[in-house]
mmCIF file of C-alpha atoms in Angstrom:
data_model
loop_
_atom_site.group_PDB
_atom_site.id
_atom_site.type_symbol
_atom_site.label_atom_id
_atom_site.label_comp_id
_atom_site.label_asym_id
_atom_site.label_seq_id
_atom_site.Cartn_x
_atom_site.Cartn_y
_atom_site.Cartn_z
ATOM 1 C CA UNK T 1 -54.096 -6.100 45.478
ATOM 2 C CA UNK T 2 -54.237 -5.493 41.409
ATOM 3 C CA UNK T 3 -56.183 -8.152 39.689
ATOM 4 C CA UNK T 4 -53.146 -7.701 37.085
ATOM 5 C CA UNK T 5 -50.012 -9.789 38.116
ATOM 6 C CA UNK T 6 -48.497 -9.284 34.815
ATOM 7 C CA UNK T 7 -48.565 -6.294 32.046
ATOM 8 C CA UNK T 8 -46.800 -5.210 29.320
ATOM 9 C CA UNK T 9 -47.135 -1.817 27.616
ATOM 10 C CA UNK T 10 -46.643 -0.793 24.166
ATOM 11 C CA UNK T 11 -43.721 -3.355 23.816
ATOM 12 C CA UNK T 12 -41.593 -2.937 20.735
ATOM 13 C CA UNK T 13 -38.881 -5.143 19.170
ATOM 14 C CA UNK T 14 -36.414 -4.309 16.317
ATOM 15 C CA UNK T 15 -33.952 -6.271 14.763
ATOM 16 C CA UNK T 16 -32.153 -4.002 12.976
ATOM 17 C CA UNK T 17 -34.605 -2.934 10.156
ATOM 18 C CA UNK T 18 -37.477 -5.614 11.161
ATOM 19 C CA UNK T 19 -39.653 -4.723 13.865
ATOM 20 C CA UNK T 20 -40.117 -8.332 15.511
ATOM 21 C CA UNK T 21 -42.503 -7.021 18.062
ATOM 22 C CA UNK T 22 -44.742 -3.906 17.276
ATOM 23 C CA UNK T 23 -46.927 -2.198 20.227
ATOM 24 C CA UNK T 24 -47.780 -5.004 22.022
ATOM 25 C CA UNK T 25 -49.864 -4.655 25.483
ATOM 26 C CA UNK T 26 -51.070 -7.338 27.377
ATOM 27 C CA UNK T 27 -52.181 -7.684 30.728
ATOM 28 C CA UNK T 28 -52.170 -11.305 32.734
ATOM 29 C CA UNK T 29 -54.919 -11.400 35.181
ATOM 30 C CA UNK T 30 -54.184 -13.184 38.600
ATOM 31 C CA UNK T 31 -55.040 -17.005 38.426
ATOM 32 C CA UNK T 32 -55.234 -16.674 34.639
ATOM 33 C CA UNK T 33 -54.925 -19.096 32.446
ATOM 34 C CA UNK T 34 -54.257 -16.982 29.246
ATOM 35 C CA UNK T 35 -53.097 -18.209 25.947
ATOM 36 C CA UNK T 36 -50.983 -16.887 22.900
ATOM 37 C CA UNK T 37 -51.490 -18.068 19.934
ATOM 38 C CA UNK T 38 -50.687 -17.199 16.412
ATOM 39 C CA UNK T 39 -49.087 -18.448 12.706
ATOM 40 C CA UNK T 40 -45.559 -19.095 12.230
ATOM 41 C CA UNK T 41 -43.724 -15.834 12.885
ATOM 42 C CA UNK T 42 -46.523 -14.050 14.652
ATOM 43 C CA UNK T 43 -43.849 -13.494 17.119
ATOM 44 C CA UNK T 44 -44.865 -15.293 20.225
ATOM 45 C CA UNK T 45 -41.404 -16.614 21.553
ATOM 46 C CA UNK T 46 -39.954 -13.191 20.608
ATOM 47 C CA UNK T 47 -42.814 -12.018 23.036
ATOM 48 C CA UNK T 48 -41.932 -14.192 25.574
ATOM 49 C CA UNK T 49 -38.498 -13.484 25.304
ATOM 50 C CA UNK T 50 -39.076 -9.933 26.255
ATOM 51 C CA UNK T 51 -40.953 -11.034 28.974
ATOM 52 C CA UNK T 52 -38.807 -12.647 30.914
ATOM 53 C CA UNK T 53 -35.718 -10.449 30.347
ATOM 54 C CA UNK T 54 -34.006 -12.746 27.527
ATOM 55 C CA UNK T 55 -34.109 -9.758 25.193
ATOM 56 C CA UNK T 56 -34.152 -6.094 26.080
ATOM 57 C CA UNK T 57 -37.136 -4.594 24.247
ATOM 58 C CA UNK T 58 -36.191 -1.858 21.904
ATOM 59 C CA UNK T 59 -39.576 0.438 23.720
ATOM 60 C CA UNK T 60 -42.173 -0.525 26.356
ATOM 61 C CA UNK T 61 -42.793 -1.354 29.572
ATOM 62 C CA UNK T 62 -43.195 -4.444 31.169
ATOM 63 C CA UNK T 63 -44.377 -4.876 34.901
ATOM 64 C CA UNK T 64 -44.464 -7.941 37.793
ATOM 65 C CA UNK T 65 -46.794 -7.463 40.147
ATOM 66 C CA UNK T 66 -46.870 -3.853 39.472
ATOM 67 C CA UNK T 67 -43.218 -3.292 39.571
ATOM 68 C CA UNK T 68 -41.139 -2.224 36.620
ATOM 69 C CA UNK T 69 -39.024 -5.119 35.684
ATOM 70 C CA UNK T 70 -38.202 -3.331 32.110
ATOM 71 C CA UNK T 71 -34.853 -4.073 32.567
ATOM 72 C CA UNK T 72 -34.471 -6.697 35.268
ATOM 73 C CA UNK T 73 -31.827 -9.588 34.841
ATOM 74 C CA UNK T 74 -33.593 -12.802 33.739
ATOM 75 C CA UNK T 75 -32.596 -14.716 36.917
ATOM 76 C CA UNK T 76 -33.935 -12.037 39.325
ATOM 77 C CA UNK T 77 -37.488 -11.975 37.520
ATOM 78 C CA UNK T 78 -37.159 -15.613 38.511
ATOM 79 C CA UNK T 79 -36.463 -14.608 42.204
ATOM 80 C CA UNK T 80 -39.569 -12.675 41.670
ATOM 81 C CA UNK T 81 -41.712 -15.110 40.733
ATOM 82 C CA UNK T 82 -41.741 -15.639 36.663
ATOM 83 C CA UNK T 83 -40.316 -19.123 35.829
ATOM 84 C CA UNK T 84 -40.632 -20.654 31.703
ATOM 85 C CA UNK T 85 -40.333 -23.344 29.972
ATOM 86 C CA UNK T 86 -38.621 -24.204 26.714
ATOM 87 C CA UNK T 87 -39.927 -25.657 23.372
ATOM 88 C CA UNK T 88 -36.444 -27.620 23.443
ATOM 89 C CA UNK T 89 -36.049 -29.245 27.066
ATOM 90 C CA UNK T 90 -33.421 -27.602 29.193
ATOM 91 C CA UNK T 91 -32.376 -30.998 31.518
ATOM 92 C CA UNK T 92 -29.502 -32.639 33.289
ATOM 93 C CA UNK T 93 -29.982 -36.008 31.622
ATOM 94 C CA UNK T 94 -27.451 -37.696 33.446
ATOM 95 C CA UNK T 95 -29.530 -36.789 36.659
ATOM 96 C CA UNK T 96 -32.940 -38.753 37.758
ATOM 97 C CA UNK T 97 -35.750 -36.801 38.440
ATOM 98 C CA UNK T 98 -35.809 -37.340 42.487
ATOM 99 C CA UNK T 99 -32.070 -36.037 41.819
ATOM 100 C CA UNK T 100 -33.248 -32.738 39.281
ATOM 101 C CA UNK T 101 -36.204 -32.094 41.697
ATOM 102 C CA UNK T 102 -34.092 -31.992 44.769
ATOM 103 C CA UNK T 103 -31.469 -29.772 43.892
ATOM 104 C CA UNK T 104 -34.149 -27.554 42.143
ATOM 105 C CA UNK T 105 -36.028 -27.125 45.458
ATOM 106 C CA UNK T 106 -32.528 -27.119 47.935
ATOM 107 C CA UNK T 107 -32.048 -23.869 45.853
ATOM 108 C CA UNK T 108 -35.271 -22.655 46.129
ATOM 109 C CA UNK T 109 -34.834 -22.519 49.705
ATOM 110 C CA UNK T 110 -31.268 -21.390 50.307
ATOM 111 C CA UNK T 111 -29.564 -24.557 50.126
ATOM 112 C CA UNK T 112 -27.378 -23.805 47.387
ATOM 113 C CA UNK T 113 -26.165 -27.614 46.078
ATOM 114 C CA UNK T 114 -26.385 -29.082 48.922
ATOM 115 C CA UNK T 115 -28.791 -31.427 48.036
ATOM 116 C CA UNK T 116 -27.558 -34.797 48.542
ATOM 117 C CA UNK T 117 -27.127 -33.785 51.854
ATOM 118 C CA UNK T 118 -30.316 -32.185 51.852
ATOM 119 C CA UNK T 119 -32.633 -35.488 50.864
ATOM 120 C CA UNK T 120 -31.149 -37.506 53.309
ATOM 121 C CA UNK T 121 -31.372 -34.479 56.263
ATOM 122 C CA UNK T 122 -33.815 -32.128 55.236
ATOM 123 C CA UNK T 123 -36.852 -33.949 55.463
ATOM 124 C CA UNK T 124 -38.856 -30.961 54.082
ATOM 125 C CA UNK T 125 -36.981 -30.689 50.481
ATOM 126 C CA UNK T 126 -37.425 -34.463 50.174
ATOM 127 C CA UNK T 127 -40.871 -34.231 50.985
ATOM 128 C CA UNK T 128 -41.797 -31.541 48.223
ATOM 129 C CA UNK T 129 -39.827 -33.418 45.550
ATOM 130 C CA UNK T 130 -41.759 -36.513 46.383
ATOM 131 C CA UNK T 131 -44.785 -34.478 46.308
ATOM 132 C CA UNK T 132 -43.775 -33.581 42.629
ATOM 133 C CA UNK T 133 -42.969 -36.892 41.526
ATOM 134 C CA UNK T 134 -46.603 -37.697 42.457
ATOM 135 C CA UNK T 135 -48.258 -35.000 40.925
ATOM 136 C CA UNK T 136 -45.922 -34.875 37.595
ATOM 137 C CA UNK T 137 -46.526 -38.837 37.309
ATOM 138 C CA UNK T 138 -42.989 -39.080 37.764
ATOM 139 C CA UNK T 139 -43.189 -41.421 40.888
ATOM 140 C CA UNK T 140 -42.110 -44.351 38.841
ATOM 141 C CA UNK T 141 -39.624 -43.215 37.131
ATOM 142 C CA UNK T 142 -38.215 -41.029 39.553
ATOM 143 C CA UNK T 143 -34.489 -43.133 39.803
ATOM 144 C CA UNK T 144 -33.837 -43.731 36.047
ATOM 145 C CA UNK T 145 -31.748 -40.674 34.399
ATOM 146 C CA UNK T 146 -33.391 -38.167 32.825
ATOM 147 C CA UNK T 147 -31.727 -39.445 29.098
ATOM 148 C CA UNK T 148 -33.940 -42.996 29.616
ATOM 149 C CA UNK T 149 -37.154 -41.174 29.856
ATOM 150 C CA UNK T 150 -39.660 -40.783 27.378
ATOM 151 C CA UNK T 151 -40.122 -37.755 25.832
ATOM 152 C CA UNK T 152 -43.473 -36.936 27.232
ATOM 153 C CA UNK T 153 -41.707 -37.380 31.362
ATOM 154 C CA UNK T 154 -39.355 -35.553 29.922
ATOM 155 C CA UNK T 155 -41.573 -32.519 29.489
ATOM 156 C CA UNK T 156 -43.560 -33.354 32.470
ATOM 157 C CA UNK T 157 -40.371 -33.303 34.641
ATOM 158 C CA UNK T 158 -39.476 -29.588 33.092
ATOM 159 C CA UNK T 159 -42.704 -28.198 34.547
ATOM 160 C CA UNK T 160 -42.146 -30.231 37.619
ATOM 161 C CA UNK T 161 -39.015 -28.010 37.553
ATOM 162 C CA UNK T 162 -40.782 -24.827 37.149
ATOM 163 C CA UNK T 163 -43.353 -25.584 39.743
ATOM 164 C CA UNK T 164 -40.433 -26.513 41.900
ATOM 165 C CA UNK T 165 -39.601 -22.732 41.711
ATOM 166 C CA UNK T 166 -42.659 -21.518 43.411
ATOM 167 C CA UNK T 167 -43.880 -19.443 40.328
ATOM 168 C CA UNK T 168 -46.656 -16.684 40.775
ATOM 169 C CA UNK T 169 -46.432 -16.040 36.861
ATOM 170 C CA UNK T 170 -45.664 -19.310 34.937
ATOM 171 C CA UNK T 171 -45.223 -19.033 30.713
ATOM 172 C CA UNK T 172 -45.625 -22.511 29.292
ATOM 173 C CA UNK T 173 -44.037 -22.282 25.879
ATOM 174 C CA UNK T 174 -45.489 -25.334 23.594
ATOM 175 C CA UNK T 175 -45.878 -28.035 26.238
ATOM 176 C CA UNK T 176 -46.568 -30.897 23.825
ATOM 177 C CA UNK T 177 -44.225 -29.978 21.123
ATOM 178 C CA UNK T 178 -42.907 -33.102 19.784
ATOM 179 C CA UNK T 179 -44.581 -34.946 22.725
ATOM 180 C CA UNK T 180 -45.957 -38.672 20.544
ATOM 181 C CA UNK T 181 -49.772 -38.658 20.678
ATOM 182 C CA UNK T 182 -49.952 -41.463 23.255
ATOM 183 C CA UNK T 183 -47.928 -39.612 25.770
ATOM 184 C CA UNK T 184 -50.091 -36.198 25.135
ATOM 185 C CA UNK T 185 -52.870 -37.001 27.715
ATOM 186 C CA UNK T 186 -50.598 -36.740 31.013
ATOM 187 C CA UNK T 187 -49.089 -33.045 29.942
ATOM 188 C CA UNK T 188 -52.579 -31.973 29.047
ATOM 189 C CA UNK T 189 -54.027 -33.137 32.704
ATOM 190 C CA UNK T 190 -51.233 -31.618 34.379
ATOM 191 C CA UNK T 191 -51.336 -28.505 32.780
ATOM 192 C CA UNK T 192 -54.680 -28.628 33.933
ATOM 193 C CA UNK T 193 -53.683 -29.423 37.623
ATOM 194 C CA UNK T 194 -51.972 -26.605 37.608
ATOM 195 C CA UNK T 195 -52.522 -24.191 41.555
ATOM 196 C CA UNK T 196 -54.959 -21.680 40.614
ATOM 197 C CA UNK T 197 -52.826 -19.464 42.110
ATOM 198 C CA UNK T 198 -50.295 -19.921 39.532
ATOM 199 C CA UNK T 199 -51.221 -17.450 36.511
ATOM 200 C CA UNK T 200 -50.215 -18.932 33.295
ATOM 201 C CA UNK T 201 -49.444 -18.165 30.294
ATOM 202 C CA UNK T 202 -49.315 -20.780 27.332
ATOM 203 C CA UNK T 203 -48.076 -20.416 24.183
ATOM 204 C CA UNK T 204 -49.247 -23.268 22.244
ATOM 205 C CA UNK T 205 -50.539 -24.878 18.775
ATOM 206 C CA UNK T 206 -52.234 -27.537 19.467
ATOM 207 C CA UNK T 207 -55.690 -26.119 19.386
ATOM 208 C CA UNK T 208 -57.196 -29.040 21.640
ATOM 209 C CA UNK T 209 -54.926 -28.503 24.219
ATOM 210 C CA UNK T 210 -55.415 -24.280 24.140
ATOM 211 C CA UNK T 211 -59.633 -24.414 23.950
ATOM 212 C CA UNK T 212 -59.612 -27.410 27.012
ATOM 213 C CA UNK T 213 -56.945 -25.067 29.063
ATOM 214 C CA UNK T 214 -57.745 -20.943 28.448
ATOM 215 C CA UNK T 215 -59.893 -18.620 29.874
ATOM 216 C CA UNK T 216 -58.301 -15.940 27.981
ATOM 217 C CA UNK T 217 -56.525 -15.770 24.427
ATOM 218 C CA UNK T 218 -54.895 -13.243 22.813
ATOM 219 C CA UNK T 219 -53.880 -13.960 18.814
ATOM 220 C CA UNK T 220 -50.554 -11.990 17.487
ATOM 221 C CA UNK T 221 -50.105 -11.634 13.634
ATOM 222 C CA UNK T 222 -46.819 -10.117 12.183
ATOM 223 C CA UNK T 223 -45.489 -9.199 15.645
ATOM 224 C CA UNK T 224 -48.662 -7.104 16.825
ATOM 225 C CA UNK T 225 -52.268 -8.201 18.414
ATOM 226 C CA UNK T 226 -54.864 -8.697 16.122
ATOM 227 C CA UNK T 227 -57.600 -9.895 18.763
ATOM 228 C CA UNK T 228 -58.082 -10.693 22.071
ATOM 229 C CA UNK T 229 -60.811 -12.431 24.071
ATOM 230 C CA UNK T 230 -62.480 -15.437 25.414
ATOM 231 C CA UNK T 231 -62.358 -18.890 23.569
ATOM 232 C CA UNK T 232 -65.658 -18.444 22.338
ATOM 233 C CA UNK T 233 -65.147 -14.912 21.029
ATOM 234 C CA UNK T 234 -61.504 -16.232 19.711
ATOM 235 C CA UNK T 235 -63.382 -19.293 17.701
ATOM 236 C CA UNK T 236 -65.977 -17.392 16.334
ATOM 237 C CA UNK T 237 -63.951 -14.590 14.859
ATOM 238 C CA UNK T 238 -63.658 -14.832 11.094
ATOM 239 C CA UNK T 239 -60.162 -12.974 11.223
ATOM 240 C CA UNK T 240 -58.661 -15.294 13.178
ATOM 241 C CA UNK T 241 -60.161 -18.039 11.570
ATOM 242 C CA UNK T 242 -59.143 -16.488 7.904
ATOM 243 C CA UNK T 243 -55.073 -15.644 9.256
ATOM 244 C CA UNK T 244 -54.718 -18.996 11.853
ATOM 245 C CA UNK T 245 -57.627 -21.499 12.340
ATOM 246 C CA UNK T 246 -58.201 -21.619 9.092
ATOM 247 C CA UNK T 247 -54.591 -22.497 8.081
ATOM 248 C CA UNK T 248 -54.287 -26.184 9.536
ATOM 249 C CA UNK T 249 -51.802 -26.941 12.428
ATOM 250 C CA UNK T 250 -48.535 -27.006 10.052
ATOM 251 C CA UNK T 251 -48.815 -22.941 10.053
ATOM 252 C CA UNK T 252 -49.389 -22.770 13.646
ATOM 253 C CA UNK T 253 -45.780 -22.710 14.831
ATOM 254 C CA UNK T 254 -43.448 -19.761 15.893
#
C-alpha cells in the first residue's frame, strides 16, 4: 500500500487571463497531518477547490489513493473517502446536533433519511452519533438547534459532520476562522484528536494552531509552491518569513 493517499501533479488553474493555480504538486502522506499555508491570495482555497472536484483544473492530475479522480464529481470523491470543511459553516440550523449527526451517519450507511426512524431502531447509528457528541463536546448541547449554538460548537459540530463521513483524506479549511478566542481551545484539541488514520490537510492562519497541529507544511505564494517542509525547516526559512511570517496575521488570509 502507497505511503501517498493523496497527490496532485502539475495542477494548473486559469481564470481567463490569470493563472489562479500554477504547477502545483503535492503529495499527502497517509496519517499526515499536512498544512497549507500562505498570504492572502496565495491561492489555497482555489487549491482546495481543485481538490475536491469543485473546480475542474485547467491541467494536472490529481489522484485518491492512487486512482485518477481528475475529473470525478465532487460527491463521488466523497464516496471515496475525501470529505471538507468550509471557512463559512454549511449547517441545518433549524436541526440539533443529535438530529444533524444522525441523518449524517443514516446516510453514511445506506439509510437514506430515514433517520428518525433510524435513532429510535437502529441502535448502531444512534450509538455513533452519541459517540460524536462526546468526542466533539457536543454532548450538552446536543438538543438545542444548531442557530442557538455558539459559534465555536458550531464549527466543532461541522467536523463532527465530516468525521461522521468516515473520511480517509480530510481538508480542514480555517477551523477557527471567526471562532472568539475563548471558544478556540476546544477546536484546537479536537483537531488534535483527530484518528491517525485520518490524513489531513489544514489550511489555516492562525500560526499557533498550524505549528501545535503539522508534521508537514507546504507554503504557496501567487498560486505556486514556494517551500515545503517540516515546521522547523518552514520557521526557519527567511523566504517564508520575508513573504508570510513576517507579514502579521492580517495578511495571512486567502
Amino acid at each position: 500500500m502507497s505511503d501517498v493517499v493523496l497527490s496532485c501533479q502539475n495542477l494548473v488553474k486559469k481564470f481567463g487571463g490569470i493563472t489562479a493555480t500554477g504547477n502545483v504538486s503535492l503529495q499527502l502522506a497517509r496519517g499526515a497531518r499536512h498544512a497549507l499555508i500562505g498570504p492572502n491570495g496565495a491561492g489555497k482555497t482555489t487549491l482546495i477547490n481543485l481538490l475536491t472536484g469543485v473546480l475542474p483544473p485547467t491541467e494536472g492530475r490529481i489522484t485518491l489513493e492512487g486512482e485518477d479522480i481528475t475529473r470525478l464529481a465532487p460527491h463521488l470523491r466523497v464516496r471515496r473517502g475525501m470529505v471538507r470543511t468550509f471557512q463559512i459553516n454549511q449547517l441545518f440550523l433549524s436541526m440539533t446536533p443529535l438530529q444533524t449527526l444522525a441523518l449524517v451517519v443514516s446516510q453514511q450507511r445506506g439509510l437514506g433519511g430515514r433517520f428518525w426512524s433510524a435513532l429510535g431502531r437502529d441502535r448502531a447509528v444512534a450509538e455513533r452519533a452519541e459517540q460524536l457528541l462526546a468526542h466533539f463536546h457536543l454532548a450538552e448541547v446536543m438538543d438545542v438547534p444548531t442557530e442557538y449554538l455558539a459559534y465555536g460548537k458550531r464549527r466543532l459540530l461541522e467536523i463532527a459532520i465530516a468525521l461522521a463521513c468516515e473520511p480517509r483524506v480530510l481538508l480542514l479549511d480555517e477551523p477557527v476562522a471567526g471562532v472568539p478566542a475563548g471558544e478556540r481551545e476546544e477546536i484546537l484539541q479536537t483537531v488534535a484528536e483527530l484518528p491517525s488514520d485520518v490524513s489531513v490537510l489544514l489550511i489555516e492562519h492562525d500560526m499557533d494552531l498550524v505549528f501545535s497541529f503539522a508534521n508537514r507544511m507546504t507554503v504557496l505564494v501567487n498560486g505556486t509552491v514556494l517551500t515545503e517542509g517540516s515546521p522547523e525547516e518552514i520557521a526557519a526559512d527567511p523566504r517564508v518569513k520575508e513573504v508570510y511570517l513576517g507579514h502579521g496575521e492580517e495578511a495571512a488570509h486567502g
